[in-house]
Structures are given as structure tokens and as C-alpha cells.
Coordinates of C-alpha atoms and ligand atoms in Angstrom, one line a residue:
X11 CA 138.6 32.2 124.9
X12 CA 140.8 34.8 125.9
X13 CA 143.2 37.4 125.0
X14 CA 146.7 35.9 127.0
X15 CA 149.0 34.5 124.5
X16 CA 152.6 34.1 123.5
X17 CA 154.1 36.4 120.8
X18 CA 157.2 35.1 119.9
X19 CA 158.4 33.7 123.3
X20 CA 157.0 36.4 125.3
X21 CA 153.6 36.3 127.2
X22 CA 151.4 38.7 126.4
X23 CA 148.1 40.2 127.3
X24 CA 146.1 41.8 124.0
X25 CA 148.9 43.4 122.7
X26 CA 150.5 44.3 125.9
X27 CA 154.2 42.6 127.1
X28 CA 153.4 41.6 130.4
X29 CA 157.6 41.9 131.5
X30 CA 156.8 45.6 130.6
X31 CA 154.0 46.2 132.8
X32 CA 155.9 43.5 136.0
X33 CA 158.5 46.2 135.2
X34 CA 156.9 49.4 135.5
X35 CA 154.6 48.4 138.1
X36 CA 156.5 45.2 140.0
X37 CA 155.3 42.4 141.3
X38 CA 152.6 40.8 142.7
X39 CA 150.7 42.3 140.6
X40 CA 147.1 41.6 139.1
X41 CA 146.5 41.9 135.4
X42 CA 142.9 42.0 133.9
X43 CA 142.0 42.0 129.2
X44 CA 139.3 44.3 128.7
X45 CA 138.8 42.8 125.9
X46 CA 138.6 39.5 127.4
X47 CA 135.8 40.8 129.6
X48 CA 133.8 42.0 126.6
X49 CA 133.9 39.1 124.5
X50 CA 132.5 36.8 127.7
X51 CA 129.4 39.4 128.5
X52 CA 128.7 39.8 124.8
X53 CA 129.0 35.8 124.3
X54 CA 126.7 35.3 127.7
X55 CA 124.3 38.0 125.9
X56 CA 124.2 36.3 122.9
X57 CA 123.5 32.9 124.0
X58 CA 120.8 34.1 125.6
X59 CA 119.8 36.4 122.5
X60 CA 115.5 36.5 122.1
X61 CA 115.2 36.7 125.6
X62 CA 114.9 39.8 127.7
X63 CA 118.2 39.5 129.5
X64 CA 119.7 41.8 132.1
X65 CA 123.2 41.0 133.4
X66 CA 123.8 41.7 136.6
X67 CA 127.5 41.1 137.0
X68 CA 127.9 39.6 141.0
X69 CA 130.4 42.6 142.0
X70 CA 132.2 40.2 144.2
X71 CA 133.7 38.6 142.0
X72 CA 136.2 41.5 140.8
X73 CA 135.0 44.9 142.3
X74 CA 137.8 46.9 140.8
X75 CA 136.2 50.4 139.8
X76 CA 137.8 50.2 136.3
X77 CA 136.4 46.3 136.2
X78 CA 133.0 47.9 137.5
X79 CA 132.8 50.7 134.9
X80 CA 133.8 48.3 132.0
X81 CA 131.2 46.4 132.6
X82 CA 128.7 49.8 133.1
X83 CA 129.4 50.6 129.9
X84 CA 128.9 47.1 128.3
X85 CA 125.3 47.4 130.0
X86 CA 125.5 45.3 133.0
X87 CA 124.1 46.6 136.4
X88 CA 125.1 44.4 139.6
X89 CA 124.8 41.4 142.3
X90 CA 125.5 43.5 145.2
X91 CA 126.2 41.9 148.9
X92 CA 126.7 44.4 150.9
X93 CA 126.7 48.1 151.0
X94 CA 130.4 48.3 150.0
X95 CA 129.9 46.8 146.8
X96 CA 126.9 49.3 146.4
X97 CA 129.2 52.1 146.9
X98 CA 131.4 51.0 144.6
X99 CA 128.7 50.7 141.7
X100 CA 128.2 54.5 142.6
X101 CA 131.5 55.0 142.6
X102 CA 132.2 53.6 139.3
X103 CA 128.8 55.3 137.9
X104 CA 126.9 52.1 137.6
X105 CA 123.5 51.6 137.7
X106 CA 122.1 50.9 140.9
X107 CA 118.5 50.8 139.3
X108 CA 118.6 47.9 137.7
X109 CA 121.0 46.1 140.1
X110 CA 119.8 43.8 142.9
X111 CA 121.3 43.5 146.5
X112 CA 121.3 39.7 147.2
X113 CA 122.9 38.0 150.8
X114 CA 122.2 36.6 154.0
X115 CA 122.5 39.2 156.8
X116 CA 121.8 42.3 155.0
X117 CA 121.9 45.2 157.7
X118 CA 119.1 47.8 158.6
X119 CA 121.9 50.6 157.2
X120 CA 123.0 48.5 154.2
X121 CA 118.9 48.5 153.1
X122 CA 118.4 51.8 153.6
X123 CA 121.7 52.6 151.2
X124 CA 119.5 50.7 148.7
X125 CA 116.2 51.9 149.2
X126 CA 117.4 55.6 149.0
X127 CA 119.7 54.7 145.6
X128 CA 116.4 52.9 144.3
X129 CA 117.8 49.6 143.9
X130 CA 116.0 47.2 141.5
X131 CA 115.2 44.6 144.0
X132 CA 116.4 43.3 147.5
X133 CA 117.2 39.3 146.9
X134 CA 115.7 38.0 150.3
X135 CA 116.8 35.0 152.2
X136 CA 114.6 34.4 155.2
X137 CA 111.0 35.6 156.6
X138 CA 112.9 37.7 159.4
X139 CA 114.6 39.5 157.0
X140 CA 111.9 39.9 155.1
X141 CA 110.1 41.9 158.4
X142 CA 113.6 43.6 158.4
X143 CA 113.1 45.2 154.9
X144 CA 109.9 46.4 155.3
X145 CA 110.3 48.4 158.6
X146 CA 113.5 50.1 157.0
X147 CA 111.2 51.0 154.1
X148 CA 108.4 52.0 156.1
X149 CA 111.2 54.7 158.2
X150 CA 112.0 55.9 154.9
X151 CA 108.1 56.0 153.3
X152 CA 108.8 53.8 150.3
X153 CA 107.9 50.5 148.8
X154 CA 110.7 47.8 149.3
X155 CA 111.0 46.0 145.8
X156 CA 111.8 42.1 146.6
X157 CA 112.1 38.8 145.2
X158 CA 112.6 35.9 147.3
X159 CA 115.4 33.7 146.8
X160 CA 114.4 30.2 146.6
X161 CA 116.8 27.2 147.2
X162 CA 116.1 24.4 144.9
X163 CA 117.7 21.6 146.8
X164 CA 119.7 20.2 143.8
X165 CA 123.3 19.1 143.6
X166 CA 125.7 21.5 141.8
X167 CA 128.5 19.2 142.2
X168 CA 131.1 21.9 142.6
X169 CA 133.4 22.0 145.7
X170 CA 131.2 22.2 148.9
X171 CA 132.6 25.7 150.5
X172 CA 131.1 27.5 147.0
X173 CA 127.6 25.0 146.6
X174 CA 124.7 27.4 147.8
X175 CA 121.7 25.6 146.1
X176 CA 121.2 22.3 148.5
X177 CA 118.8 22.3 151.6
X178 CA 121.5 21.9 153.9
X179 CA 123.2 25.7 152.9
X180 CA 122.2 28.6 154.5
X181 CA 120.8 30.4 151.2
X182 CA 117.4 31.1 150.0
X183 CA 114.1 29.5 151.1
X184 CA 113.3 25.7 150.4
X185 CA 110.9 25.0 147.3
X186 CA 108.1 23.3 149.3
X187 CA 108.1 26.6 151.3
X188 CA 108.0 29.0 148.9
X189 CA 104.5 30.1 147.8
X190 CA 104.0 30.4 151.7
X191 CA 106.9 32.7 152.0
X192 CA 105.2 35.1 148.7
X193 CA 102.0 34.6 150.1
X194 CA 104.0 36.8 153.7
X195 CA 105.7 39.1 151.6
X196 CA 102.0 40.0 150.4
X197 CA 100.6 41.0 153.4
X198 CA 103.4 43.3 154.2
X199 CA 102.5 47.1 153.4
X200 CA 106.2 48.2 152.7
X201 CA 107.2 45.5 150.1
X202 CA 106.5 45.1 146.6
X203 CA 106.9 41.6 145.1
X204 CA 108.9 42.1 141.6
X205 CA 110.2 38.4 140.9
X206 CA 111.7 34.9 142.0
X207 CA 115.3 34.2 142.2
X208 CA 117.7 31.3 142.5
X209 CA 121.7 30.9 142.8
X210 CA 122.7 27.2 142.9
X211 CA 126.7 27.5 143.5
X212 CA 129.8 28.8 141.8
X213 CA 132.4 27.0 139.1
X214 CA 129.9 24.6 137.7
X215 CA 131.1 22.9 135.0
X216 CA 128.6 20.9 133.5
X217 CA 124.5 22.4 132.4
X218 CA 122.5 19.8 134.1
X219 CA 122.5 20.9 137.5
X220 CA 121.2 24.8 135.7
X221 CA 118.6 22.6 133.9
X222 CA 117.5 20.8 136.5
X223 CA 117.3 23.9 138.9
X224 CA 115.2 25.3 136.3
X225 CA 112.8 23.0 135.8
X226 CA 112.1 23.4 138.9
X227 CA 111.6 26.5 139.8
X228 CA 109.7 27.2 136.6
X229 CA 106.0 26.3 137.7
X230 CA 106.1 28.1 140.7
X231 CA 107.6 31.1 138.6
X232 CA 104.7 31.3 136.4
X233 CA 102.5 30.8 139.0
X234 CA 103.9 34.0 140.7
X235 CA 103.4 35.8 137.2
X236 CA 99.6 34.7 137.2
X237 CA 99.2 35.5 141.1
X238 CA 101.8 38.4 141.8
X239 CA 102.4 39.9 138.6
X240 CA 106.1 39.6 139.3
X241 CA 108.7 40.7 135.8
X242 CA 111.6 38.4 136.2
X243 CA 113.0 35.8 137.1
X244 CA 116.8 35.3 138.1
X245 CA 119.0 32.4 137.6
X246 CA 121.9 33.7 139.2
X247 CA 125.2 33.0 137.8
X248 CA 127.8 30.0 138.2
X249 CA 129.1 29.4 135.2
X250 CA 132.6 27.8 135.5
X251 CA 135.7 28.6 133.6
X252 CA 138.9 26.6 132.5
X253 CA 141.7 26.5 135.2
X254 CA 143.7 23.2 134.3
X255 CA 144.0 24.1 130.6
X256 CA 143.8 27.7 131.0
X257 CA 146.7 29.4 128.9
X258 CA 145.4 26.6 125.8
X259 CA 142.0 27.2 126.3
X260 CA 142.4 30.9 125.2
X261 CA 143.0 29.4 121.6
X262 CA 139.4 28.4 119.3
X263 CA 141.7 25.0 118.3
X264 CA 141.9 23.8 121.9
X265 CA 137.7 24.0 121.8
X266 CA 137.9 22.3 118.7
X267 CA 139.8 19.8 120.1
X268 CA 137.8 19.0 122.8
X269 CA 135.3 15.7 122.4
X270 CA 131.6 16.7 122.4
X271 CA 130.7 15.0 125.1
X272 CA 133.6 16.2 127.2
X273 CA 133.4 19.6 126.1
X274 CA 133.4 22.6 128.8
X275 CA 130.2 24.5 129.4
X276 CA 130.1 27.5 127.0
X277 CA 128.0 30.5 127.2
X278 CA 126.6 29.2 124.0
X279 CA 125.8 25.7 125.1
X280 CA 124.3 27.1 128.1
X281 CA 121.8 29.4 126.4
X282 CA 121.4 26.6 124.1
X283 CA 120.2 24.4 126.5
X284 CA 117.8 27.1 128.8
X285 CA 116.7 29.5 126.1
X286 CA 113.3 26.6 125.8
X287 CA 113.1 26.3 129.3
X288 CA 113.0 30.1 129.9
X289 CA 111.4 31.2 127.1
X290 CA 107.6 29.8 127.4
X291 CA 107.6 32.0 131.1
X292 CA 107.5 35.6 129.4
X293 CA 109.7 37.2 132.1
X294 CA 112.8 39.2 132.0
X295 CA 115.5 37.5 132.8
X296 CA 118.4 38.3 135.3
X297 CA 121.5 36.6 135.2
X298 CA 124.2 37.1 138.1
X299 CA 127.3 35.7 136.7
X300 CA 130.7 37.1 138.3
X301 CA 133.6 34.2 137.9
X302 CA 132.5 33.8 133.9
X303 CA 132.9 37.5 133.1
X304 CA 136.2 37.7 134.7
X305 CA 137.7 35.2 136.1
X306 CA 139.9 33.7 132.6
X307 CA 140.8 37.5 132.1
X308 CA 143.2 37.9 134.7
X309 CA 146.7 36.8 135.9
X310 CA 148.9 37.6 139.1
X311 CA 152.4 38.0 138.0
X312 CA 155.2 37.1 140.4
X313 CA 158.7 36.9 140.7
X314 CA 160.9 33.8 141.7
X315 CA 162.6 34.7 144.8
X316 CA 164.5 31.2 145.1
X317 CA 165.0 27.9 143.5
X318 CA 165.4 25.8 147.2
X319 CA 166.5 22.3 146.1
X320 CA 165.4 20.2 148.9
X321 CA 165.9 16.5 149.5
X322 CA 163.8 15.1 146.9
X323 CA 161.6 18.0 146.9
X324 CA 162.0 21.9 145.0
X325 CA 161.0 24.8 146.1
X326 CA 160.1 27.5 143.8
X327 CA 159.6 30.2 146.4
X328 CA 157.8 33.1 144.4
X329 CA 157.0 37.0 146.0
X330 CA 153.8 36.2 146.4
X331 CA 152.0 34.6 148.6
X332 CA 148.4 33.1 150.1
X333 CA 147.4 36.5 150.9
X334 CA 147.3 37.6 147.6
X335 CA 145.6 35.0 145.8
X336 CA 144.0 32.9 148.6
X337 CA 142.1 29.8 146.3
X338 CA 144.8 27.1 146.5
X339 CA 144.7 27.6 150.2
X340 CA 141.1 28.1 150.9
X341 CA 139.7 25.3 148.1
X342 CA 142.6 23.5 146.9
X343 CA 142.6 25.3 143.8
X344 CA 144.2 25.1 140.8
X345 CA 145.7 27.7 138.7
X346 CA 148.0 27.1 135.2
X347 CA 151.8 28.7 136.0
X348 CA 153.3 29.5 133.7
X349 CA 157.3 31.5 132.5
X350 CA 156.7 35.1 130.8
X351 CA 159.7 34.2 129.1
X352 CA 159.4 30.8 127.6
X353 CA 162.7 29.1 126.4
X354 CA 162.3 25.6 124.9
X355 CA 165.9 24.8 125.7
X356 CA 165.2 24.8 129.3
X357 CA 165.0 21.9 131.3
X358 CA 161.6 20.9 133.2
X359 CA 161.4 21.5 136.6
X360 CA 159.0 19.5 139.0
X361 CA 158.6 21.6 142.3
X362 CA 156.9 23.1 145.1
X363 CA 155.3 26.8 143.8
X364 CA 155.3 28.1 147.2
X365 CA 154.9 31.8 148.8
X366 CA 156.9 33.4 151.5
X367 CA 154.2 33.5 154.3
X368 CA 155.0 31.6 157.3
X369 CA 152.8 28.4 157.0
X370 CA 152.4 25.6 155.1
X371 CA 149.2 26.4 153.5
X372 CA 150.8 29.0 151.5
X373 CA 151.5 27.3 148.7
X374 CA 150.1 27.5 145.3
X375 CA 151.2 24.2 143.6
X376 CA 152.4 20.1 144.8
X377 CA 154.8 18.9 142.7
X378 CA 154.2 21.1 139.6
X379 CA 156.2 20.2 136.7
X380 CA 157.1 23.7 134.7
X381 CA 159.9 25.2 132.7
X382 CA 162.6 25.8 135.2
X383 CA 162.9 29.6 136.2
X384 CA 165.6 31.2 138.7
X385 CA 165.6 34.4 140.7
X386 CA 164.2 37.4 139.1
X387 CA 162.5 35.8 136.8
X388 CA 158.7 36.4 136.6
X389 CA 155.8 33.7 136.0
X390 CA 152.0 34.5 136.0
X391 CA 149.2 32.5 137.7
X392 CA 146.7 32.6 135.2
X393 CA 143.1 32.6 135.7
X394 CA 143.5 34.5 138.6
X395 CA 140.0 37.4 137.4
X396 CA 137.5 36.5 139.7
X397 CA 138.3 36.1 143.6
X398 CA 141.4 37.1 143.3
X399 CA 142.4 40.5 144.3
X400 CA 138.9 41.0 146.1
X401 CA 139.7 37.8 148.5
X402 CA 143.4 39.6 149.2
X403 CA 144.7 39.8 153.0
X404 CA 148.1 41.5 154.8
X405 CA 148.5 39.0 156.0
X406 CA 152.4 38.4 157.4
X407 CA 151.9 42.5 157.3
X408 CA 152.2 42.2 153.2
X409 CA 150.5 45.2 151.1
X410 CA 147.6 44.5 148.8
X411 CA 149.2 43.8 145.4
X412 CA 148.7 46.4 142.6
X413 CA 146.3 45.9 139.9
X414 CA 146.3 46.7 136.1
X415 CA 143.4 46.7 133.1
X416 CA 145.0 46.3 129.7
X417 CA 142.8 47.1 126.6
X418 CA 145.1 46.6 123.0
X419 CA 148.2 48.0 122.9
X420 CA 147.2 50.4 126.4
X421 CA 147.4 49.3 130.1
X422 CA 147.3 51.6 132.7
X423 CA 147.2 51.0 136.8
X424 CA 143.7 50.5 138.3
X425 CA 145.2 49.8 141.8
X426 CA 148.2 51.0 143.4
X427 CA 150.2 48.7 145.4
X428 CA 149.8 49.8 149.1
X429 CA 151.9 51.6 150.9
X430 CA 153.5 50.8 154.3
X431 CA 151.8 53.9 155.7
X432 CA 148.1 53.0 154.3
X433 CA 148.4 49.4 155.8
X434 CA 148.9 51.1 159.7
X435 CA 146.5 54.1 158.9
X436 CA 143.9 53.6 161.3
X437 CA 146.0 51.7 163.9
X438 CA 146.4 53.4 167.3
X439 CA 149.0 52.6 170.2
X440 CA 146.5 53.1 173.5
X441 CA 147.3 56.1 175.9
X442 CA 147.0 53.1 178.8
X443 CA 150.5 51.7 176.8
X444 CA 152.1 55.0 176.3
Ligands
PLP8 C1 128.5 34.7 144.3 C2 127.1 34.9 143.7 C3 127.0 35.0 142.3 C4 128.1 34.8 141.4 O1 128.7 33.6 141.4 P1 129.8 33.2 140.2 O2 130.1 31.8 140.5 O3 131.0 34.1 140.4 O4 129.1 33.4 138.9 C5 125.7 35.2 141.8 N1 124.6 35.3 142.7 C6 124.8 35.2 144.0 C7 123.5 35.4 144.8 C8 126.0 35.0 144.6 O5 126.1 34.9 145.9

């Protein structure tokens, strides 16, 4: 569900035309429903409702201060990975406290950002990084508060560049390893051992892999409660949204409409189906979801520069481009385009949706069959929230697009478009070349 929909034969966002805002603001330009973000962390909250729950929303995802500072005020704290993303949360007034700082090569600075903003609890990956922590928090006189992440080895069955869960990724430390790795962290004077954590990939679209990682990781978590004492226990986040349906799928008939056993994961079905699981363990629960929370509330709206007929082949050639919204490229994505203005007495057009970067990888869509647009009009990519704007480039020396949080009938820019002179800011011609 979500709040992008048609009024009359105009696309709009809540109550907002978004021709108005590609007006006002131009184009490429990223839009984000407030609202839409509320009603997904209240339905993730609510599945989940009995338990203890803390939402930590993974920052990378969307780090937008406005997007952060929603999100504060619905009660989330943060999946931090680096200490960018931390000074963001500060930024936006978050609450460091009760976020958690997760990632592979955390630096000796980036922990000591943490430590000395009292961060909930360092996620940690390996044994040497383990060492790592507790000399920084020795320097500074404190207790380190850490959880180890622990790397299930099961299959997420999502597309292999965003599985983190199997033994052959580089995340967390394996099962059968696990209680040796606690039993380490013990013996360290510096660290304090708060809970267990696992993160088994991104865009999963169906519960068992959740359940299965789960179950087993459950023992060992209560045997860390009876040994350790630890409070929590985070299962990450994951959760996949709609991208092949996504304009439909903001509509409660298209759910209806779906065939139980085909149905997309919901937040409901997903509390639904770990609530019992988690429930008998008495911990607090984290969750780390970023792509859920965001990733359906957000389109990039662009312009058609050119219609190219080709031999046998269209081009829609649109201002923007791979660097702005990088998915198709990177993981053969796919992302619903669709008019603003939406005229049934148009023809269909079957083409190319292709950016102007130089390379072939810059295009969006093969052979997409849509409502044929010419120049200057405008079409949105839509489920564009999460990874989007944070993934951007300048590349082919393009600025980063501007971005814009609607809530109702209000919208107001979160993000300017670049300027030519911000892009070159810190570039220097050498006195050796003068
Ligand atoms: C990326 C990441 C998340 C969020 O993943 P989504 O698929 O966006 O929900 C959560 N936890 C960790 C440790 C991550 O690296």
C-alpha cells in the first residue's frame, strides 16, 4: 500500500500533483509520501504488536535528513554503517542511543564517534574487529556495548550482489562458531555483551528463509540470555516490496486480488508467522528494515528528451540517467514507468527507456511497452524510496538530482539539485600544471 495514485488523469502523490512539483523543482527529481512511510513502520509495528519491538530503520536505505527525522519522530532509531550515517542521525536529531552501528570494516574513528554518542550497540562481524572495539573503548575509558552478528548459512533466495546470510558472504560469524566467538568477547575488559544479531539479505519476497533463519538462531539466543544476560535479539531487516506491480499494488483491491498462496510478504504475514517463534525467548526485539519503510514511497520523475525510432528498436531517451537511479544497471532491476499524464487515446509504445550517459548500461528498461510519450513530457520511475538517491553518482559530470517529501496537500524540497559549482568544490588544478 501506498499513497501514488491517479486523480482524474493526473499522477499524484497524497494529495500533491506531481507535474506541479517536476515544475517547480525540474527534473530528475526524487519524490518521497510521508504518509506512505508512516503507514509501513506503523504496519511493521503492529505485526509485531505484544512483542518488545524497536525499529531501527537501516539509514542506508534513504538517509535524507527529512526521511531520517520522519522516521525519529515515528520512534525509530537506526542501522548505522558508517560514521556518516551516524552524523546524519545527529543531524536529523535522532537517537543514537538506541541505534546500532552494524558493517564489516568499521574504523578505529568511526567507533570512537559511537562510543562518545553512546550508541546502543556495535553489530560485530569478525574476532579482529572485535579486538578493534575494545582498544578504542579502552582509549576512551568506557565499556563497548556489542552483539555479535551471526551468519546463519541459509538461502535468501534474493539476487546474489544483496544475499548476506550464506557462509560464503563476508557477513557475520558462522553458527557452529558462534558460542566460541561470545565466549572471546567475554574475556575482553572493554566490551559488554548486550545481544545476538542476524541480517540474511535484502528484497526477500517470500517468509521462509526469515523462519528458517530464526529457528535457528533461536537456541543459541536463549542460551546467551541464560549465560550472558544479553536483552535482544535482532533479526535485521529484508523485507521486500512490490516493483513489477508497483503503481497497482498501492490499491487494497490489487491485495485482494492476489491468490493466497501467491500473495506478497506483508508486514502482517510476517509478524504473523515470527511473533511464536520470537515470543517464547523474552528478549527485545530489534528490527533493521530500510527498503520496506521506504522503498514503495518514492518515485524519480523524468522528462522525455527524445522519442529515437530505430530500426526495429525505440528509444525513449529520458533526462535521467544510471547515475541517478543506479538498480537496473547494478542488479537488473525493475522499476514500473509510468506517464504523469495518462491519456487512454494514446497509442502503446514498446521501447528502449534509456538515459543520456554514454554506455550501454544506462538504461532503465528492454523493450518496455508503455503509453507513448514525446519530448517534455514527464514519466516517474516508481518504487524508486530505498537505494535510490543514496546510491546516486556524477557520473558523465551530472549533478545529484533534487529531492522532495510530500505529506497531504504540502511538499516542500529536502534536497536541492546540485549546483555546477558544488560538484568542482574541492577540485584543485596542481601548481606542477599551472
Ligand atoms: C542493508 C542492511 C539492512 C537493511 O536491509 P533492507 O533490505 O533495506 O531492509 C539491515 N541490516 C543490515 C545489517 C544491513 O546491512
Amino acid at each position: 500500500m501506498h499513497h501514488f495514485h491517479y486523480a482524474g488523469p493526473d499522477l499524484h502523490c497524497e494529495s500533491v500533483d506531481l507535474a506541479a512539483v517536476a515544475k517547480l523543482y525540474g527534473t530528475p527529481t526524487y519524490v518521497y509520501s510521508a504518509t506512505t512511510i508512516a503507514d509501513n513502520y506503523r504496519r511493521l509495528q503492529q505485526g509485531l504488536a505484544g512483542l518488545d519491538v524497536q525499529l531501527c530503520y537501516a539509514a542506508k536505505a534513504n538517509s535524507n535528513l527529512a526521511v531520517l527525522k520522519h522516521l525519529s519522530n515515528l520512534g525509530a532509531a537506526f542501522d548505522l554503517v558508517s560514521g556518516g550515517e551516524l552524523r546524519r542521525v545527529l543531524a536529523a536529531g535522532g537517537n543514537v542511543r538506541q541505534s546500532v552501528f552494524a558493517g564489516v570494516g568499521k574504523t578505529e574513528a568511526e567507533i570512537k564517534l559511537a562510543l562518545q554518542n553512546e550508541i546502543f550497540a556495535f553489530h560485530v562481524e569478525s574476532e579482529p574487529e572485535m579486538a578493534r572495539i575494545n582498544h578504542v573503548a579502552g582509549t576512551l575509558g568506557v565499556k563497548a556495548p556489542i552483539s555479535i552478528r551471526v551468519n546463519p548459512d541459509v538461502d535468501a533466495k534474493t539476487h546474489a550482489k544483496v544475499t548476506t546470510g550464506k557462509s560464503d558472504n563476508k557477513f557475520g560469524i558462522p553458527l557452529k562458531y558462534a558460542a566460541a566467538a561470545y565466549e572471546a568477547a567475554a574475556k575482553y575488559p572493554n566490551l559488554a555483551i548486550k545481544g545476538v544479531q542476524m541480517h540474511i539479505g535484502s528484497q526477500l519476497t517470500s517468509i521462509e528463509p526469515f523462519v528458517e533463519a530464526v529457528q535457528k538462531l533461536a537456541p543459541l539466543a536463549a542460551d546467551l540470555k541464560a549465560r550472558f544476560g544479553i536483552s535482544y535479539f535482532s533479526i535485521g531487516g529484508g523485507m521486500g516490496i512490490i516493483y513489477r506491480d508497483a503503481l497497482a499494488s498501492g490499491q487494497a483491491a490489487w491485495w485482494e486480488s492476489q491468490p493466497a498462496e501467491t500473495r506478497p510478504l506483508t508486514p502482517e504475514s510476517y509478524g504473523a508467522a515470527l511473533k511464536p517463534l520470537l515470543q517464547p525467548l523474552g528478549l527485545k526485539i530489534l528490527l533493521e528494515h530500510g527498503r520496506f519503510l521506504v522503498g514503495n514511497a518514492g518515485v524519480l520523475l523524468a522528462r522525455v528528451e527524445h522519442l529515437k525510432r530505430g530500426a526495429g528498436k525505440n528509444f525513449l531517451i529520458v533526462d535521467a540517467a544510471m547515475n541517478d537511479l543506479v538498480r537496473p544497471a547494478m542488479y537488473d532491476s525493475y522499476h514500473e514507468i509510468v506517464p504523469l499524464h495518462r491519456d487512454s487515446s494514446r497509442r502503446a509504445l514498446v521501447a528502449d527507456v534509456v538515459g543520456p550517459i554514454c554506455e550501454s548500461g544506462d538504461c532503465f528498461a528492454k523493450d518496455r511497452q508503455l503509453q507513448e510519450v514525446g519530448e517534455g513530457e514527464l514519466i516517474a520511475f516508481m518504487s524508486a524510496g530505498a537505494y535510490g538517491h543514496v546510491m546516486a553518482s556524477r557520473y558523465n559530470s551530472r549533478p545529484l538530482a533534487a529531492e522532495v517529501l510530500v505529506q497531504g496537500s504540502s511538499f516542500e524540497l529536502v534536497n536541492t539539485r546540485e549546483t555546477f559549482e558544488h560538484m568542482i568544490a574541492g577540485e584543485r588544478v596542481p601548481a606542477f600544471l599551472k
